Coordinates of C-alpha atoms in Angstrom, one line a residue:
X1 CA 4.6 44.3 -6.7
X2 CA 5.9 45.3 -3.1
X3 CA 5.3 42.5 -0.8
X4 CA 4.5 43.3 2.7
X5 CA 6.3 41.0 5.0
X6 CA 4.1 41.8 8.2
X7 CA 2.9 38.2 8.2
X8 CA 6.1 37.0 9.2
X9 CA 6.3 39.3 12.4
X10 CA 2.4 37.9 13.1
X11 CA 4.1 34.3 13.1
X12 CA 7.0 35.0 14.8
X13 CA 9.3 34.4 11.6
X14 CA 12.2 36.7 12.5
X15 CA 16.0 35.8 12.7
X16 CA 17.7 32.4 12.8
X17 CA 15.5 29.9 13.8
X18 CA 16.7 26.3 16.3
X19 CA 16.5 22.9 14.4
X20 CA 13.7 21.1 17.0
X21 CA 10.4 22.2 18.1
X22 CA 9.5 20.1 21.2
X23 CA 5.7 21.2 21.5
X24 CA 6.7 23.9 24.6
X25 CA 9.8 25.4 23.1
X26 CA 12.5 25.4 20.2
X27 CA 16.0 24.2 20.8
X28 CA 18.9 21.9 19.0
X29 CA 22.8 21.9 18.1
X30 CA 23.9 25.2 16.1
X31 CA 27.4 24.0 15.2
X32 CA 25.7 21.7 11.7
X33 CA 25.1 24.9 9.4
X34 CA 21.9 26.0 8.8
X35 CA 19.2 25.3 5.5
X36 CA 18.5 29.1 4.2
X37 CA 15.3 29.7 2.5
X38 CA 15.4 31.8 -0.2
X39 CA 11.7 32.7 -1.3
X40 CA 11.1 31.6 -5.0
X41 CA 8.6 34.9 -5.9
X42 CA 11.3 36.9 -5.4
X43 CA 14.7 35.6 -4.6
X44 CA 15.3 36.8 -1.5
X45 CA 16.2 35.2 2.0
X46 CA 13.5 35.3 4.6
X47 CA 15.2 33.0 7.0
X48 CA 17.7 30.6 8.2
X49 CA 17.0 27.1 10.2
X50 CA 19.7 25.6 12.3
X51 CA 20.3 22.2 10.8
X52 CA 20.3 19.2 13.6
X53 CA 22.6 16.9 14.6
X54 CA 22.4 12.9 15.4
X55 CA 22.8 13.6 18.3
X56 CA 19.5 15.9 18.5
X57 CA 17.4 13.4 16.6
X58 CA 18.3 10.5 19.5
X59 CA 16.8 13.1 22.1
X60 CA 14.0 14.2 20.7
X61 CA 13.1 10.5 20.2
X62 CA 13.8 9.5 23.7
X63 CA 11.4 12.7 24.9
X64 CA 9.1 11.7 22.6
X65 CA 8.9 7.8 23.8
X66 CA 8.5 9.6 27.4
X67 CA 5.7 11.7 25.7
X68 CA 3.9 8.6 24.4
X69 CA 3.7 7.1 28.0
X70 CA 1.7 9.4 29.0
X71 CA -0.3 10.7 26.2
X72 CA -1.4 6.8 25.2
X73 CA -3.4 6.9 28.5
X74 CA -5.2 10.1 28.1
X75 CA -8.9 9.5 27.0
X76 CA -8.9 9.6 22.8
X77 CA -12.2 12.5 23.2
X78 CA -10.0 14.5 25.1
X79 CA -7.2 14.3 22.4
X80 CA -9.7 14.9 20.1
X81 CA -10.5 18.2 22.4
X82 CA -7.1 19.2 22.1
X83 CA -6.8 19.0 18.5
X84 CA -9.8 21.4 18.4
X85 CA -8.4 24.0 20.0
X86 CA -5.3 23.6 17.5
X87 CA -8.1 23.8 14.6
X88 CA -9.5 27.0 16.4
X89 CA -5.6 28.7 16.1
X90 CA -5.0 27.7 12.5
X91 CA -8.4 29.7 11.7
X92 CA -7.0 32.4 14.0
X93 CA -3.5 32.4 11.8
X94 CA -5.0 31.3 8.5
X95 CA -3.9 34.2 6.3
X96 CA -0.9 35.0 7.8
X97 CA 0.5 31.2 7.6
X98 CA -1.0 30.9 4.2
X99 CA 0.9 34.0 3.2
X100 CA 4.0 32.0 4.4
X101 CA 3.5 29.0 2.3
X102 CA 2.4 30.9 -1.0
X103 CA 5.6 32.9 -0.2
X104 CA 8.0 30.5 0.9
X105 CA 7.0 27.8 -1.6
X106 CA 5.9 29.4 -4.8
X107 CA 2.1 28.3 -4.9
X108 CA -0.9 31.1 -5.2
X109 CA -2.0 32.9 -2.3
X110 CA -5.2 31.2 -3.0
X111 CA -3.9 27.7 -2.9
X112 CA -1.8 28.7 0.1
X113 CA -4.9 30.0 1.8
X114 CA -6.9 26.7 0.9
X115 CA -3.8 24.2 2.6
X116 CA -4.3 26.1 5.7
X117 CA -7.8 25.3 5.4
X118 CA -7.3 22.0 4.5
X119 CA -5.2 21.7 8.1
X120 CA -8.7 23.3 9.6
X121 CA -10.5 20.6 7.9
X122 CA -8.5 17.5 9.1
X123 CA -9.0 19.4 12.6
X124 CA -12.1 19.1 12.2
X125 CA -12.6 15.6 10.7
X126 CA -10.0 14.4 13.9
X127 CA -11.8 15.7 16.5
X128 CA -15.4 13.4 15.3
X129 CA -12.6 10.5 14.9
X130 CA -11.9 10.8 18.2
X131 CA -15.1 9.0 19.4
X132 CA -15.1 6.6 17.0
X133 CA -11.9 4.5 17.2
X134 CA -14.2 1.6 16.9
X135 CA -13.4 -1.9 17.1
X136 CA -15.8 -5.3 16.1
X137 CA -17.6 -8.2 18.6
X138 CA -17.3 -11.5 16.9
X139 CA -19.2 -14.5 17.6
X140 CA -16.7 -17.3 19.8
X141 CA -17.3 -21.0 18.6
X142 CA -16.5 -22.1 22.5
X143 CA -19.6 -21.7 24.7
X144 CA -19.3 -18.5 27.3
X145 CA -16.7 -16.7 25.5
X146 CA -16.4 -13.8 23.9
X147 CA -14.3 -12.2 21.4
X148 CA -13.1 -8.5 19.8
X149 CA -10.8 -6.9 18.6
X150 CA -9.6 -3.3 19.5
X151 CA -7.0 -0.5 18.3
X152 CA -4.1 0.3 20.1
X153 CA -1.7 3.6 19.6
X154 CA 1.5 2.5 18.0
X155 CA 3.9 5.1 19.4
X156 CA 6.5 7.6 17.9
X157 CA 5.1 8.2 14.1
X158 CA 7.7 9.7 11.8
X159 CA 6.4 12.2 9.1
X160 CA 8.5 13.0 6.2
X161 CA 7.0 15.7 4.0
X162 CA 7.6 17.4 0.4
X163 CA 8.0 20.8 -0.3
X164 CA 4.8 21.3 -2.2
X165 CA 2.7 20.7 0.4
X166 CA 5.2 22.4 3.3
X167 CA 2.2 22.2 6.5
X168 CA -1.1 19.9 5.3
X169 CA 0.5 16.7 4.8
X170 CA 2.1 17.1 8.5
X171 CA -1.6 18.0 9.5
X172 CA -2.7 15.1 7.7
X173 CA -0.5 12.7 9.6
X174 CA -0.2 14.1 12.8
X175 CA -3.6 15.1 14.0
X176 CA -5.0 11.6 13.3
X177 CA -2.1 10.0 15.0
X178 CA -2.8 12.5 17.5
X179 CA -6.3 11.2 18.1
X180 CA -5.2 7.7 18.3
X181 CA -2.9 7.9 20.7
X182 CA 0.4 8.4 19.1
X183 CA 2.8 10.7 18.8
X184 CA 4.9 12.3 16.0
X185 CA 7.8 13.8 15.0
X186 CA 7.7 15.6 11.7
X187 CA 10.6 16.3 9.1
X188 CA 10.2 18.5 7.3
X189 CA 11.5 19.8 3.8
X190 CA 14.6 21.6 4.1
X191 CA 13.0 23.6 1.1
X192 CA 10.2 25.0 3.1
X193 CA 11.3 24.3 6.7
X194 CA 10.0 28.0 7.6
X195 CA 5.9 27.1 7.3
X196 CA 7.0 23.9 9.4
X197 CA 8.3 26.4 12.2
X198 CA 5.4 28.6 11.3
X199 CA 2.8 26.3 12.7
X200 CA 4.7 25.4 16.0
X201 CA 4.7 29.0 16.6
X202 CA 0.7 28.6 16.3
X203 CA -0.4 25.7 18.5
X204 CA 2.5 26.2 21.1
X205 CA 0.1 28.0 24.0
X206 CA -2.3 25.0 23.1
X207 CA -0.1 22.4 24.2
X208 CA 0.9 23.7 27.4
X209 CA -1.9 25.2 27.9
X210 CA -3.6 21.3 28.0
X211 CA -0.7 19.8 29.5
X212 CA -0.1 18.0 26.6
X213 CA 3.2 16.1 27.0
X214 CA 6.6 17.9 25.9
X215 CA 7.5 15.6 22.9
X216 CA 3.8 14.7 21.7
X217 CA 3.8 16.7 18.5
X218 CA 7.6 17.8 17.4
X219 CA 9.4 18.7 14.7
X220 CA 13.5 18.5 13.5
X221 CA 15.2 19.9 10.7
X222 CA 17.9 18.5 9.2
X223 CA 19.6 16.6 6.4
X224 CA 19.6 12.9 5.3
X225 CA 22.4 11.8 7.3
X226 CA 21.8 13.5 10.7
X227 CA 18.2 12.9 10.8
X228 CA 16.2 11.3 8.0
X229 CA 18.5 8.4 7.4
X230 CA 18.4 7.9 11.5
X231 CA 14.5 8.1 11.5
X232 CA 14.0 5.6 8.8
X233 CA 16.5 2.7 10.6
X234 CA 15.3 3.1 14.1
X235 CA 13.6 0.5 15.7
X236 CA 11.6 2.9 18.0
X237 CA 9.5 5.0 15.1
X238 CA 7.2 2.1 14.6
X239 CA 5.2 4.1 11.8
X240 CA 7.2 6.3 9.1
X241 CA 4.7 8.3 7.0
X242 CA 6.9 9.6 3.9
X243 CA 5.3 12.1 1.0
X244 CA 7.7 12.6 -2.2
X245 CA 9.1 11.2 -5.5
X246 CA 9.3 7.8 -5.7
X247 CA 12.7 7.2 -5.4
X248 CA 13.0 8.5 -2.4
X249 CA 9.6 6.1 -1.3
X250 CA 12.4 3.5 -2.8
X251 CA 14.8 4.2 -0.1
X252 CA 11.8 4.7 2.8
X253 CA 10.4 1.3 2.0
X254 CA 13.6 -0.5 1.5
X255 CA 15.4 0.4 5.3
X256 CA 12.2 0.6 7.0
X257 CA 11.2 -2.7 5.7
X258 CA 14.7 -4.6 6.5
X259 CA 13.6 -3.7 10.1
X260 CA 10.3 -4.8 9.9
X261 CA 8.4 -1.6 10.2
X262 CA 5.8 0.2 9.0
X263 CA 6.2 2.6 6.2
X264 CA 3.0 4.8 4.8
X265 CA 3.9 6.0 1.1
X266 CA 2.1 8.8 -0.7
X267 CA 4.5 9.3 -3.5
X268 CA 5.0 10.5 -7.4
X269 CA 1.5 10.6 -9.9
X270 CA 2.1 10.5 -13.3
X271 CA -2.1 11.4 -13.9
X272 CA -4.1 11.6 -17.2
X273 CA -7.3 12.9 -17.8
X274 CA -9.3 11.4 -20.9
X275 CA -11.5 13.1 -23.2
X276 CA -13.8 10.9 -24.8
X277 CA -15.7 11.5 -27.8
X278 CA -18.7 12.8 -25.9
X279 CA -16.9 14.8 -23.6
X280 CA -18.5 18.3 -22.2
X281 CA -15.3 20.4 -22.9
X282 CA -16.6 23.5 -21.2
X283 CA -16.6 21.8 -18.1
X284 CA -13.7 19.8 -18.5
X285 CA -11.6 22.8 -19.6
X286 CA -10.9 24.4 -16.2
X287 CA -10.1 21.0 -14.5
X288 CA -7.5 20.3 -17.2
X289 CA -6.2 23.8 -17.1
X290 CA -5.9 23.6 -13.7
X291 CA -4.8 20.5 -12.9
X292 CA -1.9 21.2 -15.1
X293 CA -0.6 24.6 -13.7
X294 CA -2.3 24.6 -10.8
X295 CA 1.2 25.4 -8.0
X296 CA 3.4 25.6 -11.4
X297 CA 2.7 21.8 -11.9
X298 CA 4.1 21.1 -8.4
X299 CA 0.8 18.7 -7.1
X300 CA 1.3 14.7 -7.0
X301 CA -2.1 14.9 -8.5
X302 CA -0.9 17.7 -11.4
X303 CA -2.8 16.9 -14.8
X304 CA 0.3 15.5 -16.6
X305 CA -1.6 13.5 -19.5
X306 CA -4.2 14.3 -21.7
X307 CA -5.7 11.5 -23.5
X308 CA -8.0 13.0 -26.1
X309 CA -10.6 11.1 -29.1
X310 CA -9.4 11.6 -32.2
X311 CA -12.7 13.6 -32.6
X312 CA -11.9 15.7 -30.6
X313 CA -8.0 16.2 -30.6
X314 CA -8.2 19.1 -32.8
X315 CA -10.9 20.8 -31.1
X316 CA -9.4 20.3 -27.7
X317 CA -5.7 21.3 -28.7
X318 CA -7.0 24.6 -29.8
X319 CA -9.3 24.9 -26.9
X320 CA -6.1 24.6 -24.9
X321 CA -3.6 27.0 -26.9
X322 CA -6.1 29.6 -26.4
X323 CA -6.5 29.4 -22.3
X324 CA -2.6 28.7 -22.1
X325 CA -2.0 32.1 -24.1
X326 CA -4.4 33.9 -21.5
X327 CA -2.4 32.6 -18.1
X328 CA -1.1 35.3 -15.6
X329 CA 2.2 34.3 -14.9
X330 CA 3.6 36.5 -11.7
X331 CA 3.7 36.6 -8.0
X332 CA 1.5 33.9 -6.6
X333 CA 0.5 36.7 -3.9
X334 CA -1.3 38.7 -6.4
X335 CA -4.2 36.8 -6.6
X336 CA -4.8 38.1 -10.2
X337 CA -2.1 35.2 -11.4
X338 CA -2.8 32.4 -12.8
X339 CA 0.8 30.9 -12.2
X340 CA 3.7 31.4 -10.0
X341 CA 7.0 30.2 -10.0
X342 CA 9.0 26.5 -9.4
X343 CA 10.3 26.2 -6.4
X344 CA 14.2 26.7 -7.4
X345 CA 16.6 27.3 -10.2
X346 CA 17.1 22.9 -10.0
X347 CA 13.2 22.6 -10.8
X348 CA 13.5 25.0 -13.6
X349 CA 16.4 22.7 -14.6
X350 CA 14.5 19.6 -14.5
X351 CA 12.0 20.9 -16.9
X352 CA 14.2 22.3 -19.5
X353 CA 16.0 18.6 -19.5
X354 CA 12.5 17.3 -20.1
X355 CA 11.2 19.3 -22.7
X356 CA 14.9 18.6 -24.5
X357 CA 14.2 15.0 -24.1
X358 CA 11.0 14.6 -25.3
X359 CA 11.7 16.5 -28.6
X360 CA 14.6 13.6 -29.4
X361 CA 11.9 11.4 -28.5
X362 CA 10.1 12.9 -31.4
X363 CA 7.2 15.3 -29.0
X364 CA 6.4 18.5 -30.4
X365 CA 6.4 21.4 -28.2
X366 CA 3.6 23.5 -29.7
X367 CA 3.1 25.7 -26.5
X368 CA 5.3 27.4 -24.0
X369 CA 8.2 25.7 -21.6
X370 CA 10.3 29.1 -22.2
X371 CA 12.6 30.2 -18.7
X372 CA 10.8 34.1 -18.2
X373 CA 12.8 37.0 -17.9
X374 CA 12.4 40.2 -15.6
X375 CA 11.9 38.2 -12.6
X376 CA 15.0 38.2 -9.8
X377 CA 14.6 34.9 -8.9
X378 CA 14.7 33.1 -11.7
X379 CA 12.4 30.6 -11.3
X380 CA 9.4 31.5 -13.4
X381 CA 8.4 29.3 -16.5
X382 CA 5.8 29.5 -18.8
X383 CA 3.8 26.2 -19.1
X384 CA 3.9 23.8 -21.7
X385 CA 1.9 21.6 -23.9
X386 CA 3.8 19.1 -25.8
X387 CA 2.3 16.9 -28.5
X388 CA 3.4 13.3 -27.3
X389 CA 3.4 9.6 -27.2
X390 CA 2.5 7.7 -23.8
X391 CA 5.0 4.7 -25.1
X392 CA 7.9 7.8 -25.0
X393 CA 10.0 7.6 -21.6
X394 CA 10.2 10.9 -21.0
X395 CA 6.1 10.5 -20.7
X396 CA 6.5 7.6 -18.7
X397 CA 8.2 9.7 -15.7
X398 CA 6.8 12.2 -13.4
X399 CA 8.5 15.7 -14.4
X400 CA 7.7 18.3 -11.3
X401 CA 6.9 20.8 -13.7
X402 CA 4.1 22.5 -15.5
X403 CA 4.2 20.1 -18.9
X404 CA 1.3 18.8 -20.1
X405 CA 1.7 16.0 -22.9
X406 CA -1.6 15.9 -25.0
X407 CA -2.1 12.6 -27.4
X408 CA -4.9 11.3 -28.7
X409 CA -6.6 7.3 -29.0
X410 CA -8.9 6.2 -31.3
X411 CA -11.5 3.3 -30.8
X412 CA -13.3 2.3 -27.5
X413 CA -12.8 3.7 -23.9
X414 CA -11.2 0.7 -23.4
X415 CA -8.3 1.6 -25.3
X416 CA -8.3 5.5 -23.5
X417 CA -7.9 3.4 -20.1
X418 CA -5.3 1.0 -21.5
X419 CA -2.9 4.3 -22.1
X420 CA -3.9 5.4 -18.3
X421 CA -2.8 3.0 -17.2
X422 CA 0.1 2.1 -19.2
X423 CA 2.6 4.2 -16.5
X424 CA 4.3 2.9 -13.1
X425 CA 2.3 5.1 -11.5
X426 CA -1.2 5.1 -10.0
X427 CA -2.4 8.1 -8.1
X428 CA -5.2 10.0 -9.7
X429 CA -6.7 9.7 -12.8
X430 CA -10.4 11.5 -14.5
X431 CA -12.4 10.7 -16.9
X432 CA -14.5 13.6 -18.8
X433 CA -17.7 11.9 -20.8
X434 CA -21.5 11.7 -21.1
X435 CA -22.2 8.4 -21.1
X436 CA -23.3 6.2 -17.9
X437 CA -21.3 3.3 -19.5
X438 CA -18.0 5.0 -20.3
X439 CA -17.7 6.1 -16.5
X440 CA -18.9 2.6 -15.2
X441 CA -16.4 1.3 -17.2
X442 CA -13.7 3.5 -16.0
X443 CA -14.7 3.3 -12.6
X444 CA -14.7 -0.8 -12.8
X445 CA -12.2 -3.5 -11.8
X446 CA -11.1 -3.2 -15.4
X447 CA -10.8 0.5 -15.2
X448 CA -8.5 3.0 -13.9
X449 CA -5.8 1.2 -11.5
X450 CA -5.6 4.6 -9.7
X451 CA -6.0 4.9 -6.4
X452 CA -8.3 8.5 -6.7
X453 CA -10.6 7.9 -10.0
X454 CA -12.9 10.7 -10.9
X455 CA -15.9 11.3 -13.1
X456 CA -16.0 14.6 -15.0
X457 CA -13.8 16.5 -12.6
X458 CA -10.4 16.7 -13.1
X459 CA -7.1 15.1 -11.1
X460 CA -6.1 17.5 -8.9
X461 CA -8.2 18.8 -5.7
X462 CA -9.1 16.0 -3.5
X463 CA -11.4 16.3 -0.6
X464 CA -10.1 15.3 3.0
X465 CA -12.9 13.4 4.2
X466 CA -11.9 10.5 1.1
X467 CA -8.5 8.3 1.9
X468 CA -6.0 9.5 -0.1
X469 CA -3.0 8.0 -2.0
X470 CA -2.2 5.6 -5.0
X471 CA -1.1 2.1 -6.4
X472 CA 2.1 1.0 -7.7
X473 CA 4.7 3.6 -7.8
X474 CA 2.6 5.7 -5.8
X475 CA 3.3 3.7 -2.3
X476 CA -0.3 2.0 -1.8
X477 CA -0.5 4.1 1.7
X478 CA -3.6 6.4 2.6
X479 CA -3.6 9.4 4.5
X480 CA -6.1 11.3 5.9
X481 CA -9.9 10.8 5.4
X482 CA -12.5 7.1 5.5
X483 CA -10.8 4.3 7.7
X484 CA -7.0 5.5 6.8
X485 CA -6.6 6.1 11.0
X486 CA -5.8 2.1 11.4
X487 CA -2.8 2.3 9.5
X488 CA -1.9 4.9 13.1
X489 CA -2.7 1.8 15.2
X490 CA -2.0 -1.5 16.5
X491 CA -4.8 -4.2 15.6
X492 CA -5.6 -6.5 18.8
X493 CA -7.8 -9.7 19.2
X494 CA -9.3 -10.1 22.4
X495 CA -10.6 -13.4 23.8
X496 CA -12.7 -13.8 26.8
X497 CA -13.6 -16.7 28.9
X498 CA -16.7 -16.3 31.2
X499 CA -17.4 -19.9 31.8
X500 CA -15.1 -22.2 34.6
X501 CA -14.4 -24.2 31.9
X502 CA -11.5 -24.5 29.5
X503 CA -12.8 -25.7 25.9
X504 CA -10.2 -25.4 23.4
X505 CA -10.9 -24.1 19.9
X506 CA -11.4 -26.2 17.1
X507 CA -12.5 -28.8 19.5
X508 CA -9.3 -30.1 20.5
X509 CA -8.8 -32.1 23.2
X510 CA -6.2 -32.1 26.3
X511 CA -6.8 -33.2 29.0
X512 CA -4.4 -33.0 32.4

């Protein structure tokens, strides 16, 4: 398939590309190396970023605190209208930029098409958020009083994002910290840095065009040391909003916390769907199929567990072998795939070490997991299905790949829900059945400890308007969607005294 690279031209993706995008203009050191980005449909370079140094990160930070002065004071409806008019330039650049990210990071043009519009969507659900930063009136026990509390803008936000989602996560973070006041500056990956320059490209002429503040949305590339290692100890990014494996939510949590700030952690999912005996498989079928290779098994919320009835285990494993053998594996821009390819030869790595462990563990691979010739860059896989134990470690660990490790239960729900949760992870998790008190049960206190539990839809997919994250290993953070824009804020009580008197609470006494 000849791929047309006009959609780089339309983004102004040509050349090497500067390290820092202030919002009006790109700039930063050229004397650190560069990341290349190789694309993983095809193997071939579309572009080079200009690493920054320390010294870069320490003035983009200062412009940004300049930034933050001024855009704090600006009404939050008129943020709002600013972040419309961004929304109204992604919709503009939506099949070019998704283009980008299906090309640059390996998912279908589909899926690439559908994060753009996801960045539409947050748009969208910012701008209404904008007039309704509300705060609460509370009752004062003193006579004449009165007392609130209101939400304040924090300050410089930090956004660390994963490769898989290369521009909505930013989107996700930075338009609601937009419309609360804050600004941001976004990191990020070094795998996909391209997309992130992408969408400066877009909403440029929107921010000068509103006199937005040089500094109120930016972006830096570089590595650990110079940037993200920086970010994380400094005491003037109140807010750092990470998205990746866990061990790298680990390290955010750990030197963010010894300064006492605020960390927001979407991180790894190790996510099961159950079967249970009444389950409808023809609808269940595409969510599991899905949710398993959906972006080459490259989602937090990827389908990594299925826990099947006995019942049905042999009904369901063939149902499986039998889609699995009809994939389209190819170039995620033909949108007659199924499948494209893992990001990079150390992803294809990762899942060949897997599928090696989990046969000594004693799995059985009974579909797929094969490295696929006749493509140049090496990074297409065929998905597996391994026969598996949830007690088996290699089960117990997120694997960034398309494996999906099928084992059955036998007894009550209860039991299915047990082996849910049974992981250190708690992002998504689905339940497929028939029965009102099977998905109560699931979606009780003594149910999934998930942070996303669905009912007969499957892991993967979830809707903006929802907060989203996980428990334990997942970080406990929300982004996007329901209330999640006060974790962007400062909380603040607010007493006030109408009366000429000076009554003290709790009816204390003092007098002078």
């Amino acid at each position: 398939m000849t791929i047309s690279m006009d959609f780089l031209d339309q983004l102004g993706i040509r050349g090497d590309v500067d390290a820092i995008h202030t919002g009006n203009k790109a700039s930063g050191s050229r004397n650190k190396g560069a990341f290349e980005s190789y694309s993983p449909v095809d193997g071939k370079l579309i572009g080079k970023v200009f690493k920054a140094s320390k010294s870069d990160y320490d003035s983009l930070v200062k412009l940004s605190q300049s930034a933050f002065a001024e855009w704090r004071k600006v009404p939050a409806p008129k943020r709002g209208e600013v972040v419309r008019q961004i929304g109204m330039k992604l919709r503009e650049f939506k099949e070019p930029l998704g283009k980008l990210v299906s090309y640059e990071m390996g998912k279908s043009l589909q899926e690439g098409l559908g994060e753009v519009q996801e960045m539409i969507d947050i748009a969208d659900f910012a701008v209404g958020l904008a007039r309704q930063l509300y705060g609460l009136t509370m009752h004062s026990e003193r006579p004449s009083h009165r007392m609130y509390e209101q939400w304040h803008p924090l300050g410089v936000v930090g956004i660390i994002s994963a490769f898989n989602f290369p521009v909505a996560v930013w989107s996700w973070n930075s338009f609601i910290a937009m419309v609360c006041g804050d600004v941001s500056i976004w990191k990020p990956s070094e795998k996909t840095p391209l997309s992130a320059v992408a969408c400066f490209n877009i909403i440029k002429d929107v921010l000068i065009a509103n006199n937005v503040p040089e500094g109120t949305l930016a972006m830096i590339v570089g590595d650990v040391a110079e940037v993200g290692e920086p970010m994380l100890a400094d005491e003037r990014v109140p807010l750092v909003s990470a998205t990746g494996s866990c061990r790298m939510g680990k390290r955010v949590a750990e030197v963010v916390g010894k300064r006492l700030g605020r960390s927001l952690l979407e991180l790894g999912g190790n996510n099961a769907i159950i079967l249970t005996e009444n389950a409808n498989l023809q609808l269940a079928a595409p969510g599991i199929v899905f949710g398993a290779v959906g972006t080459c098994g490259q989602r937090c919320t990827t389908t990594r567990r299925l826990i099947v009835h006995e019942s049905m285990y042999d009904k369901v494993k063939e149902m499986l072998l039998k889609a699995y053998a009809g994939l389209r594996i190819g170039s995620p821009l033909d949108e007659k795939n199924h499948v494209g390819p893992l990001i990079d030869k150390g992803a294809v790595t990762m899942m060949q070490k897997a599928l090696t462990q989990a046969k000594a563990e004693g799995g059985k691979v009974i579909f797929g997991g094969e490295v696929l010739d006749g493509f140049e860059s090496g990074c297409y896989v065929k998905p597996a299905i391994v026969e598996a134990k949830n007690s088996m470690s290699v089960v117990q660990e997120e694997t960034f790949a398309p494996i999906l490790y099928l084992m059955k239960y036998s007894g009550s729900v209860d039991d299915a829900i047990h082996m849910q949760n049974d992981v250190k992870q708690g992002l998504s998790s689905a339940i497929f059945t028939d029965s009102l008190r099977q998905a109560e049960a699931f979606l009780s206190a003594a149910g999934s400890d998930c942070g996303i539990a669905n009912v007969n839809i499957g892991t993967s997919g979830a809707e903006i308007g929802g907060a989203f994250g996980g428990e334990k290993e997942t970080g406990g953070g929300r982004e996007s969607g329901s209330d999640s824009w006060k974790a962007y804020m400062r909380r603040q009580t607010n007493t006030i005294n109408y009366s000429t008197q000076l009554p003290l609470a709790q009816g204390i006494k003092f007098d002078i």
